[in-house]
PDB file of C-alpha atoms and ligand atoms in Angstrom:
ATOM      1  CA  MET A   1      -9.690  -9.851  -5.197  1.00  0.00           C
ATOM      2  CA  LEU A   2      -8.055  -7.486  -6.712  1.00  0.00           C
ATOM      3  CA  LEU A   3      -4.604  -6.369  -7.497  1.00  0.00           C
ATOM      4  CA  GLY A   4      -2.557  -2.731  -7.452  1.00  0.00           C
ATOM      5  CA  VAL A   5       0.894  -3.606  -8.567  1.00  0.00           C
ATOM      6  CA  ASN A   6       2.935  -0.674  -6.860  1.00  0.00           C
ATOM      7  CA  ILE A   7       5.740   0.419  -9.184  1.00  0.00           C
ATOM      8  CA  ASP A   8       7.703   3.322  -7.226  1.00  0.00           C
ATOM      9  CA  HIS A   9      10.390   0.758  -6.525  1.00  0.00           C
ATOM     10  CA  ILE A  10      11.350   1.115 -11.189  1.00  0.00           C
ATOM     11  CA  ALA A  11      11.793   4.773 -10.443  1.00  0.00           C
ATOM     12  CA  VAL A  12      13.924   4.097  -7.019  1.00  0.00           C
ATOM     13  CA  LEU A  13      16.437   1.857  -9.919  1.00  0.00           C
ATOM     14  CA  ARG A  14      16.164   4.337 -12.647  1.00  0.00           C
ATOM     15  CA  GLU A  15      16.518   7.654  -9.887  1.00  0.00           C
ATOM     16  CA  ALA A  16      20.072   5.982  -8.481  1.00  0.00           C
ATOM     17  CA  ARG A  17      21.219   6.430 -11.921  1.00  0.00           C
ATOM     18  CA  ARG A  18      19.184   9.669 -12.606  1.00  0.00           C
ATOM     19  CA  VAL A  19      18.818   8.553 -16.542  1.00  0.00           C
ATOM     20  CA  ASN A  20      15.177   7.437 -18.140  1.00  0.00           C
ATOM     21  CA  ASP A  21      16.252   3.482 -17.312  1.00  0.00           C
ATOM     22  CA  PRO A  22      13.950   1.395 -16.987  1.00  0.00           C
ATOM     23  CA  ASP A  23      11.558   3.861 -18.507  1.00  0.00           C
ATOM     24  CA  ILE A  24       8.661   3.446 -15.528  1.00  0.00           C
ATOM     25  CA  MET A  25       6.211   4.064 -18.840  1.00  0.00           C
ATOM     26  CA  ASP A  26       7.185   1.137 -20.140  1.00  0.00           C
ATOM     27  CA  SER A  27       5.416  -1.280 -16.915  1.00  0.00           C
ATOM     28  CA  LEU A  28       2.044   0.032 -17.866  1.00  0.00           C
ATOM     29  CA  SER A  29       1.624  -1.794 -20.874  1.00  0.00           C
ATOM     30  CA  ILE A  30       2.828  -4.994 -19.004  1.00  0.00           C
ATOM     31  CA  VAL A  31       1.331  -4.983 -15.708  1.00  0.00           C
ATOM     32  CA  LYS A  32      -2.085  -4.680 -17.398  1.00  0.00           C
ATOM     33  CA  ILE A  33      -0.991  -7.452 -20.176  1.00  0.00           C
ATOM     34  CA  ALA A  34       0.362  -9.648 -17.174  1.00  0.00           C
ATOM     35  CA  GLY A  35      -3.535  -9.566 -15.522  1.00  0.00           C
ATOM     36  CA  ALA A  36      -3.203  -7.020 -12.506  1.00  0.00           C
ATOM     37  CA  ASP A  37      -6.729  -4.262 -11.536  1.00  0.00           C
ATOM     38  CA  GLN A  38      -4.536  -0.479 -10.668  1.00  0.00           C
ATOM     39  CA  ILE A  39      -1.369   1.087 -11.129  1.00  0.00           C
ATOM     40  CA  THR A  40      -0.115   2.104  -7.353  1.00  0.00           C
ATOM     41  CA  ILE A  41       2.575   4.930  -6.904  1.00  0.00           C
ATOM     42  CA  HIS A  42       3.215   7.413  -4.166  1.00  0.00           C
ATOM     43  CA  LEU A  43       4.059  10.438  -4.479  1.00  0.00           C
ATOM     44  CA  ARG A  44       6.681  11.285  -1.757  1.00  0.00           C
ATOM     45  CA  GLU A  45       6.681  14.734  -0.388  1.00  0.00           C
ATOM     46  CA  ASP A  46      11.078  14.103  -1.066  1.00  0.00           C
ATOM     47  CA  ARG A  47      10.434  12.261  -4.617  1.00  0.00           C
ATOM     48  CA  ARG A  48      12.845  10.107  -3.757  1.00  0.00           C
ATOM     49  CA  HIS A  49      11.486   7.917  -6.461  1.00  0.00           C
ATOM     50  CA  ILE A  50       8.158   9.164  -8.665  1.00  0.00           C
ATOM     51  CA  GLN A  51       8.147  12.736  -9.769  1.00  0.00           C
ATOM     52  CA  ASP A  52       5.367  14.867 -10.739  1.00  0.00           C
ATOM     53  CA  ILE A  53       6.388  14.245 -13.957  1.00  0.00           C
ATOM     54  CA  ASP A  54       5.872  10.756 -13.995  1.00  0.00           C
ATOM     55  CA  VAL A  55       1.931  10.988 -12.281  1.00  0.00           C
ATOM     56  CA  THR A  56       1.114  13.026 -14.710  1.00  0.00           C
ATOM     57  CA  LYS A  57       2.206  10.725 -17.763  1.00  0.00           C
ATOM     58  CA  ILE A  58       0.868   7.117 -15.789  1.00  0.00           C
ATOM     59  CA  ILE A  59      -2.018   8.833 -15.591  1.00  0.00           C
ATOM     60  CA  SER A  60      -3.450  10.185 -18.981  1.00  0.00           C
ATOM     61  CA  SER A  61      -1.975   7.005 -20.423  1.00  0.00           C
ATOM     62  CA  SER A  62      -2.802   3.883 -18.333  1.00  0.00           C
ATOM     63  CA  SER A  63      -5.398   1.997 -19.172  1.00  0.00           C
ATOM     64  CA  LEU A  64      -5.530   0.914 -15.781  1.00  0.00           C
ATOM     65  CA  PRO A  65      -6.950   3.098 -12.785  1.00  0.00           C
ATOM     66  CA  VAL A  66      -4.489   5.121 -11.306  1.00  0.00           C
ATOM     67  CA  ASN A  67      -4.401   4.610  -6.756  1.00  0.00           C
ATOM     68  CA  LEU A  68      -1.770   7.259  -6.085  1.00  0.00           C
ATOM     69  CA  GLU A  69      -0.486   7.800  -2.580  1.00  0.00           C
ATOM     70  CA  CYS A  70      -0.352  11.187  -0.518  1.00  0.00           C
ATOM     71  CA  ALA A  71       0.899  12.821   2.562  1.00  0.00           C
ATOM     72  CA  LYS A  72      -2.471  14.878   3.815  1.00  0.00           C
ATOM     73  CA  SER A  73      -0.497  18.038   3.630  1.00  0.00           C
ATOM     74  CA  GLU A  74      -1.742  21.296   1.273  1.00  0.00           C
ATOM     75  CA  ASP A  75       0.879  21.431  -1.473  1.00  0.00           C
ATOM     76  CA  ILE A  76       0.755  17.494  -2.084  1.00  0.00           C
ATOM     77  CA  ILE A  77      -3.261  17.919  -1.980  1.00  0.00           C
ATOM     78  CA  SER A  78      -2.977  20.184  -4.441  1.00  0.00           C
ATOM     79  CA  ILE A  79      -0.964  18.962  -6.893  1.00  0.00           C
ATOM     80  CA  VAL A  80      -3.139  15.575  -6.769  1.00  0.00           C
ATOM     81  CA  SER A  81      -6.480  16.758  -6.889  1.00  0.00           C
ATOM     82  CA  ALA A  82      -5.194  18.463 -10.101  1.00  0.00           C
ATOM     83  CA  LEU A  83      -4.098  15.062 -11.306  1.00  0.00           C
ATOM     84  CA  LYS A  84      -7.494  13.569 -10.729  1.00  0.00           C
ATOM     85  CA  PRO A  85      -6.063  10.035  -9.660  1.00  0.00           C
ATOM     86  CA  HIS A  86      -8.722   7.375  -9.792  1.00  0.00           C
ATOM     87  CA  ARG A  87      -7.774   7.046  -5.966  1.00  0.00           C
ATOM     88  CA  ALA A  88      -5.872   9.176  -3.553  1.00  0.00           C
ATOM     89  CA  THR A  89      -4.783   6.983  -0.868  1.00  0.00           C
ATOM     90  CA  ILE A  90      -3.190   9.155   2.049  1.00  0.00           C
ATOM     91  CA  VAL A  91      -0.955   7.687   3.831  1.00  0.00           C
ATOM     92  CA  PRO A  92       1.418   9.373   6.580  1.00  0.00           C
ATOM     93  CA  GLU A  93       4.810  10.461   5.914  1.00  0.00           C
ATOM     94  CA  LYS A  94       8.174  11.201   7.821  1.00  0.00           C
ATOM     95  CA  ARG A  95      11.055  11.945   5.242  1.00  0.00           C
ATOM     96  CA  GLU A  96      13.604   9.876   6.734  1.00  0.00           C
ATOM     97  CA  GLU A  97      11.597   6.754   6.839  1.00  0.00           C
ATOM     98  CA  VAL A  98      12.829   4.109   4.462  1.00  0.00           C
ATOM     99  CA  THR A  99       9.005   2.692   3.381  1.00  0.00           C
ATOM    100  CA  THR A 100       5.451   3.744   5.062  1.00  0.00           C
ATOM    101  CA  GLU A 101       5.869   2.640   8.259  1.00  0.00           C
ATOM    102  CA  GLY A 102       2.147   2.504  10.105  1.00  0.00           C
ATOM    103  CA  GLY A 103      -0.712   3.334   9.599  1.00  0.00           C
ATOM    104  CA  LEU A 104      -2.148   7.130   9.545  1.00  0.00           C
ATOM    105  CA  LEU A 105      -2.962   8.887  12.428  1.00  0.00           C
ATOM    106  CA  VAL A 106      -7.028   9.324  11.906  1.00  0.00           C
ATOM    107  CA  ASP A 107      -8.198  12.171  14.415  1.00  0.00           C
ATOM    108  CA  VAL A 108     -11.524  13.322  13.091  1.00  0.00           C
ATOM    109  CA  ASN A 109     -10.534  16.577  14.844  1.00  0.00           C
ATOM    110  CA  ASP A 110      -7.689  16.998  11.638  1.00  0.00           C
ATOM    111  CA  ASP A 111      -8.323  20.572   9.988  1.00  0.00           C
ATOM    112  CA  VAL A 112      -5.337  19.527   7.699  1.00  0.00           C
ATOM    113  CA  LEU A 113      -6.886  15.579   7.187  1.00  0.00           C
ATOM    114  CA  LYS A 114     -10.459  16.948   6.999  1.00  0.00           C
ATOM    115  CA  ASN A 115      -9.526  19.534   4.452  1.00  0.00           C
ATOM    116  CA  ALA A 116      -7.354  17.060   2.542  1.00  0.00           C
ATOM    117  CA  ILE A 117     -10.526  14.865   1.933  1.00  0.00           C
ATOM    118  CA  SER A 118     -12.817  17.121   0.943  1.00  0.00           C
ATOM    119  CA  ILE A 119     -10.466  18.866  -1.559  1.00  0.00           C
ATOM    120  CA  LEU A 120      -9.821  15.628  -3.211  1.00  0.00           C
ATOM    121  CA  GLN A 121     -14.068  14.251  -3.356  1.00  0.00           C
ATOM    122  CA  SER A 122     -14.706  17.849  -4.444  1.00  0.00           C
ATOM    123  CA  GLN A 123     -12.321  16.964  -7.727  1.00  0.00           C
ATOM    124  CA  GLU A 124     -14.732  13.383  -7.423  1.00  0.00           C
ATOM    125  CA  ILE A 125     -11.580  11.614  -6.508  1.00  0.00           C
ATOM    126  CA  GLU A 126     -12.114   7.974  -4.576  1.00  0.00           C
ATOM    127  CA  VAL A 127     -10.703   9.230  -0.960  1.00  0.00           C
ATOM    128  CA  SER A 128      -9.000   6.468   0.843  1.00  0.00           C
ATOM    129  CA  LEU A 129      -6.821   6.557   4.077  1.00  0.00           C
ATOM    130  CA  PHE A 130      -3.982   4.032   4.910  1.00  0.00           C
ATOM    131  CA  ILE A 131      -5.123   2.625   8.608  1.00  0.00           C
ATOM    132  CA  ASP A 132      -3.537   0.508  11.460  1.00  0.00           C
ATOM    133  CA  PRO A 133      -6.156  -1.966  11.339  1.00  0.00           C
ATOM    134  CA  SER A 134      -7.962  -0.725  14.548  1.00  0.00           C
ATOM    135  CA  LYS A 135     -11.309  -0.628  14.913  1.00  0.00           C
ATOM    136  CA  ASP A 136     -10.840   2.964  16.706  1.00  0.00           C
ATOM    137  CA  ALA A 137      -9.434   4.009  12.823  1.00  0.00           C
ATOM    138  CA  ILE A 138     -12.216   2.876  11.031  1.00  0.00           C
ATOM    139  CA  ASN A 139     -14.717   4.589  12.852  1.00  0.00           C
ATOM    140  CA  SER A 140     -12.819   7.551  12.575  1.00  0.00           C
ATOM    141  CA  ALA A 141     -12.257   6.519   8.810  1.00  0.00           C
ATOM    142  CA  ILE A 142     -16.122   6.327   8.795  1.00  0.00           C
ATOM    143  CA  SER A 143     -16.536   9.886  10.247  1.00  0.00           C
ATOM    144  CA  LEU A 144     -14.548  11.442   7.740  1.00  0.00           C
ATOM    145  CA  GLY A 145     -16.339   9.789   4.946  1.00  0.00           C
ATOM    146  CA  VAL A 146     -14.125   8.380   2.883  1.00  0.00           C
ATOM    147  CA  GLU A 147     -15.007   5.340   0.617  1.00  0.00           C
ATOM    148  CA  TRP A 148     -12.355   2.926   1.402  1.00  0.00           C
ATOM    149  CA  ILE A 149      -9.989   2.521   3.812  1.00  0.00           C
ATOM    150  CA  GLU A 150      -6.547   0.182   3.233  1.00  0.00           C
ATOM    151  CA  PHE A 151      -5.258  -1.531   6.527  1.00  0.00           C
ATOM    152  CA  HIS A 152      -1.740  -1.218   6.787  1.00  0.00           C
ATOM    153  CA  THR A 153      -0.956  -5.154   7.041  1.00  0.00           C
ATOM    154  CA  GLY A 154       3.038  -4.503   8.091  1.00  0.00           C
ATOM    155  CA  GLU A 155       2.973  -5.986  11.454  1.00  0.00           C
ATOM    156  CA  TYR A 156       1.336  -9.452  10.005  1.00  0.00           C
ATOM    157  CA  ALA A 157       4.019  -9.174   7.476  1.00  0.00           C
ATOM    158  CA  ASN A 158       6.430  -9.194  10.015  1.00  0.00           C
ATOM    159  CA  ILE A 159       4.882 -11.732  12.481  1.00  0.00           C
ATOM    160  CA  TYR A 160       5.316 -13.444   9.430  1.00  0.00           C
ATOM    161  CA  ALA A 161       8.941 -13.337   9.010  1.00  0.00           C
ATOM    162  CA  MET A 162      10.391 -13.496  12.255  1.00  0.00           C
ATOM    163  CA  LEU A 163       8.034 -17.340  12.060  1.00  0.00           C
ATOM    164  CA  TYR A 164       9.532 -18.185   8.929  1.00  0.00           C
ATOM    165  CA  GLY A 165      12.483 -16.593   8.041  1.00  0.00           C
ATOM    166  CA  ASN A 166      12.575 -13.969   5.436  1.00  0.00           C
ATOM    167  CA  LEU A 167      13.779 -10.616   7.679  1.00  0.00           C
ATOM    168  CA  SER A 168      16.753  -8.077   6.242  1.00  0.00           C
ATOM    169  CA  SER A 169      19.592  -7.431   8.716  1.00  0.00           C
ATOM    170  CA  SER A 170      18.045  -4.224   8.632  1.00  0.00           C
ATOM    171  CA  HIS A 171      15.011  -5.308  11.108  1.00  0.00           C
ATOM    172  CA  HIS A 172      17.670  -6.604  13.574  1.00  0.00           C
ATOM    173  CA  ALA A 173      15.203  -4.770  16.364  1.00  0.00           C
ATOM    174  CA  ILE A 174      12.601  -6.750  15.397  1.00  0.00           C
ATOM    175  CA  SER A 175      14.158  -9.991  15.046  1.00  0.00           C
ATOM    176  CA  GLU A 176      15.656  -9.510  18.702  1.00  0.00           C
ATOM    177  CA  LEU A 177      12.923  -9.478  20.404  1.00  0.00           C
ATOM    178  CA  LYS A 178      12.769 -13.448  19.946  1.00  0.00           C
ATOM    179  CA  LEU A 179       9.775 -14.575  21.227  1.00  0.00           C
ATOM    180  CA  PRO A 180       9.354 -18.071  21.061  1.00  0.00           C
ATOM    181  CA  ARG A 181       7.512 -19.754  18.428  1.00  0.00           C
ATOM    182  CA  LYS A 182       4.899 -20.662  19.900  1.00  0.00           C
ATOM    183  CA  GLU A 183       3.912 -16.984  20.962  1.00  0.00           C
ATOM    184  CA  LEU A 184       4.266 -15.698  17.349  1.00  0.00           C
ATOM    185  CA  ILE A 185       2.064 -18.960  16.154  1.00  0.00           C
ATOM    186  CA  GLN A 186      -0.352 -17.170  18.058  1.00  0.00           C
ATOM    187  CA  ARG A 187       0.383 -13.543  17.449  1.00  0.00           C
ATOM    188  CA  LEU A 188       0.283 -14.410  13.460  1.00  0.00           C
ATOM    189  CA  SER A 189      -3.139 -16.315  14.190  1.00  0.00           C
ATOM    190  CA  ASP A 190      -4.407 -12.945  16.417  1.00  0.00           C
ATOM    191  CA  GLU A 191      -3.657 -10.847  13.606  1.00  0.00           C
ATOM    192  CA  ILE A 192      -4.783 -12.653  11.266  1.00  0.00           C
ATOM    193  CA  GLU A 193      -8.651 -12.977  13.290  1.00  0.00           C
ATOM    194  CA  ASN A 194      -8.427  -9.472  13.748  1.00  0.00           C
ATOM    195  CA  LEU A 195      -7.934  -8.104  10.056  1.00  0.00           C
ATOM    196  CA  GLU A 196     -11.164 -10.700   9.366  1.00  0.00           C
ATOM    197  CA  ASN A 197     -13.424  -9.417  11.722  1.00  0.00           C
ATOM    198  CA  LEU A 198     -12.258  -5.964  11.234  1.00  0.00           C
ATOM    199  CA  SER A 199     -12.757  -5.576   7.099  1.00  0.00           C
ATOM    200  CA  LYS A 200     -16.165  -7.393   8.126  1.00  0.00           C
ATOM    201  CA  TYR A 201     -17.031  -5.018  10.213  1.00  0.00           C
ATOM    202  CA  ALA A 202     -15.930  -2.159   7.981  1.00  0.00           C
ATOM    203  CA  SER A 203     -17.695  -3.967   5.323  1.00  0.00           C
ATOM    204  CA  ASP A 204     -20.874  -3.958   7.097  1.00  0.00           C
ATOM    205  CA  MET A 205     -20.150  -0.227   7.697  1.00  0.00           C
ATOM    206  CA  GLY A 206     -20.321   0.639   4.221  1.00  0.00           C
ATOM    207  CA  LEU A 207     -16.587   0.828   3.736  1.00  0.00           C
ATOM    208  CA  ARG A 208     -13.987  -0.534   0.050  1.00  0.00           C
ATOM    209  CA  ILE A 209     -11.539  -2.066   1.843  1.00  0.00           C
ATOM    210  CA  ALA A 210      -7.911  -2.650   0.459  1.00  0.00           C
ATOM    211  CA  ALA A 211      -4.822  -3.904   2.015  1.00  0.00           C
ATOM    212  CA  GLY A 212      -1.152  -3.791   1.945  1.00  0.00           C
ATOM    213  CA  HIS A 213       2.739  -3.226   2.968  1.00  0.00           C
ATOM    214  CA  GLY A 214       5.043  -6.199   2.766  1.00  0.00           C
ATOM    215  CA  LEU A 215       3.031  -8.638   1.272  1.00  0.00           C
ATOM    216  CA  ASN A 216       4.941 -11.058  -0.555  1.00  0.00           C
ATOM    217  CA  TYR A 217       4.891 -15.017  -1.945  1.00  0.00           C
ATOM    218  CA  GLN A 218       4.973 -15.948   1.258  1.00  0.00           C
ATOM    219  CA  ASN A 219       2.520 -14.395   3.037  1.00  0.00           C
ATOM    220  CA  VAL A 220       0.315 -13.777   0.683  1.00  0.00           C
ATOM    221  CA  SER A 221      -1.983 -16.702   0.905  1.00  0.00           C
ATOM    222  CA  GLU A 222      -3.630 -15.784   4.382  1.00  0.00           C
ATOM    223  CA  ILE A 223      -4.631 -12.483   3.475  1.00  0.00           C
ATOM    224  CA  ALA A 224      -5.854 -12.950   0.030  1.00  0.00           C
ATOM    225  CA  LYS A 225      -8.081 -15.575   2.225  1.00  0.00           C
ATOM    226  CA  ILE A 226      -9.926 -12.454   3.901  1.00  0.00           C
ATOM    227  CA  GLU A 227     -13.065 -12.135   1.736  1.00  0.00           C
ATOM    228  CA  ASP A 228     -14.021  -9.048   2.678  1.00  0.00           C
ATOM    229  CA  ILE A 229     -10.727  -6.971   1.155  1.00  0.00           C
ATOM    230  CA  GLU A 230     -11.738  -6.062  -1.711  1.00  0.00           C
ATOM    231  CA  GLU A 231      -7.835  -5.913  -2.800  1.00  0.00           C
ATOM    232  CA  LEU A 232      -4.295  -6.087  -1.855  1.00  0.00           C
ATOM    233  CA  ASN A 233      -1.421  -3.083  -3.736  1.00  0.00           C
ATOM    234  CA  ILE A 234       1.890  -4.624  -3.559  1.00  0.00           C
ATOM    235  CA  GLY A 235       5.166  -3.860  -4.815  1.00  0.00           C
ATOM    236  CA  GLN A 236       8.398  -4.523  -3.012  1.00  0.00           C
ATOM    237  CA  SER A 237       7.950  -8.139  -3.904  1.00  0.00           C
ATOM    238  CA  ILE A 238       6.728  -8.260  -7.621  1.00  0.00           C
ATOM    239  CA  ILE A 239       9.586  -5.481  -8.756  1.00  0.00           C
ATOM    240  CA  ALA A 240      12.089  -7.889  -6.249  1.00  0.00           C
ATOM    241  CA  ARG A 241      11.146 -10.737  -8.399  1.00  0.00           C
ATOM    242  CA  SER A 242      10.825  -9.070 -11.554  1.00  0.00           C
ATOM    243  CA  ILE A 243      14.561  -8.831 -11.779  1.00  0.00           C
ATOM    244  CA  PHE A 244      14.672 -11.983 -12.485  1.00  0.00           C
ATOM    245  CA  THR A 245      11.467 -13.495 -13.804  1.00  0.00           C
ATOM    246  CA  GLY A 246      10.818 -10.370 -15.479  1.00  0.00           C
ATOM    247  CA  LEU A 247       7.870  -7.853 -14.490  1.00  0.00           C
ATOM    248  CA  GLU A 248       4.578  -9.770 -16.164  1.00  0.00           C
ATOM    249  CA  ARG A 249       6.041 -13.514 -14.801  1.00  0.00           C
ATOM    250  CA  ALA A 250       6.101 -11.520 -11.413  1.00  0.00           C
ATOM    251  CA  ILE A 251       2.894 -10.285 -11.579  1.00  0.00           C
ATOM    252  CA  VAL A 252       0.768 -13.615 -12.637  1.00  0.00           C
ATOM    253  CA  ASP A 253       3.117 -15.646  -9.747  1.00  0.00           C
ATOM    254  CA  MET A 254       1.156 -13.055  -7.373  1.00  0.00           C
ATOM    255  CA  LYS A 255      -1.567 -13.333  -8.849  1.00  0.00           C
ATOM    256  CA  VAL A 256      -2.396 -17.342  -9.545  1.00  0.00           C
ATOM    257  CA  LEU A 257      -1.248 -17.192  -5.510  1.00  0.00           C
ATOM    258  CA  ILE A 258      -4.106 -14.089  -4.775  1.00  0.00           C
TER     259      ILE A 258
HETATM  260  N1  PXP B   1      -0.124   0.000   0.218  1.00  0.00           N
HETATM  261  C1  PXP B   1       0.444   1.533   0.515  1.00  0.00           C
HETATM  262  C2  PXP B   1      -0.506   2.036   1.011  1.00  0.00           C
HETATM  263  C3  PXP B   1       2.154   1.178   0.745  1.00  0.00           C
HETATM  264  O1  PXP B   1       2.748   2.527   1.266  1.00  0.00           O
HETATM  265  C4  PXP B   1       3.246   0.975   0.303  1.00  0.00           C
HETATM  266  C5  PXP B   1       3.895   0.876   0.691  1.00  0.00           C
HETATM  267  O2  PXP B   1       4.389   1.860  -0.316  1.00  0.00           O
HETATM  268  C6  PXP B   1       1.838  -0.515  -0.179  1.00  0.00           C
HETATM  269  C7  PXP B   1       1.256  -0.802  -0.254  1.00  0.00           C
HETATM  270  C8  PXP B   1       2.659  -1.451  -0.223  1.00  0.00           C
HETATM  271  O3  PXP B   1       3.853  -1.622  -0.123  1.00  0.00           O
HETATM  272  P1  PXP B   1       5.501  -2.732  -0.156  1.00  0.00           P
HETATM  273  O4  PXP B   1       6.395  -2.213  -1.257  1.00  0.00           O
HETATM  274  O5  PXP B   1       6.048  -3.542   0.835  1.00  0.00           O
HETATM  275  O6  PXP B   1       5.044  -4.000  -1.036  1.00  0.00           O
END
């Protein structure tokens, strides 16, 4: 299973001071040396971390393939199609959200989405849709003719955190659910089974499968066991650990677990 390292949070730290420190370009060789397989970045509409110039420089300098996450909107897609990353992962975006909170609503009659996919594919960019793990979303992705899907593993990560406790106080709403432990264990195993079955289904239907969101050093192993998932994209937990261990070590630790 391949690892894409989402380096957005290096730019989050830089933007906190608006100076070029840390320099995101310094991370490219470290990610590669550590054995990761892909650079993942998200050009958000509000440009809160990655900037257009970062994308240009990263795509031209990275020896690893670049997976560029983006919204389906016309102006973002025209930027992405001109920059020509290896892959574009279309994600839902709300300006107020802290992070991508759920999968894309994949509607086969959504002209904006259809248009985005066709513009990207006309530039020979692989297209992936970031979706919740559901059969309907997979079937819609198949109808739309994309090469990849990425399962949003946020629900899995939340249940895992409720059970084994690494929820931050900002996740209070979830922890307030206070489900009995037995029920949480059941929900976790249902979630894993669902991801396994849907990965098999999507793979049999010819899709390539990635997964990501909320994966960390505690919860990654169960997802890494799912054979039909080819790749994980992980950001927050790796960049957070790198503050203490350095980026190379943090990536190596994750690779070992995967
Ligand atoms: N994959 C996609 C499509 C994402 O939007 C994100 C979050 O930016 C990630 C993976 C990585 O999530 P995390 O930072 O929680 O590891």
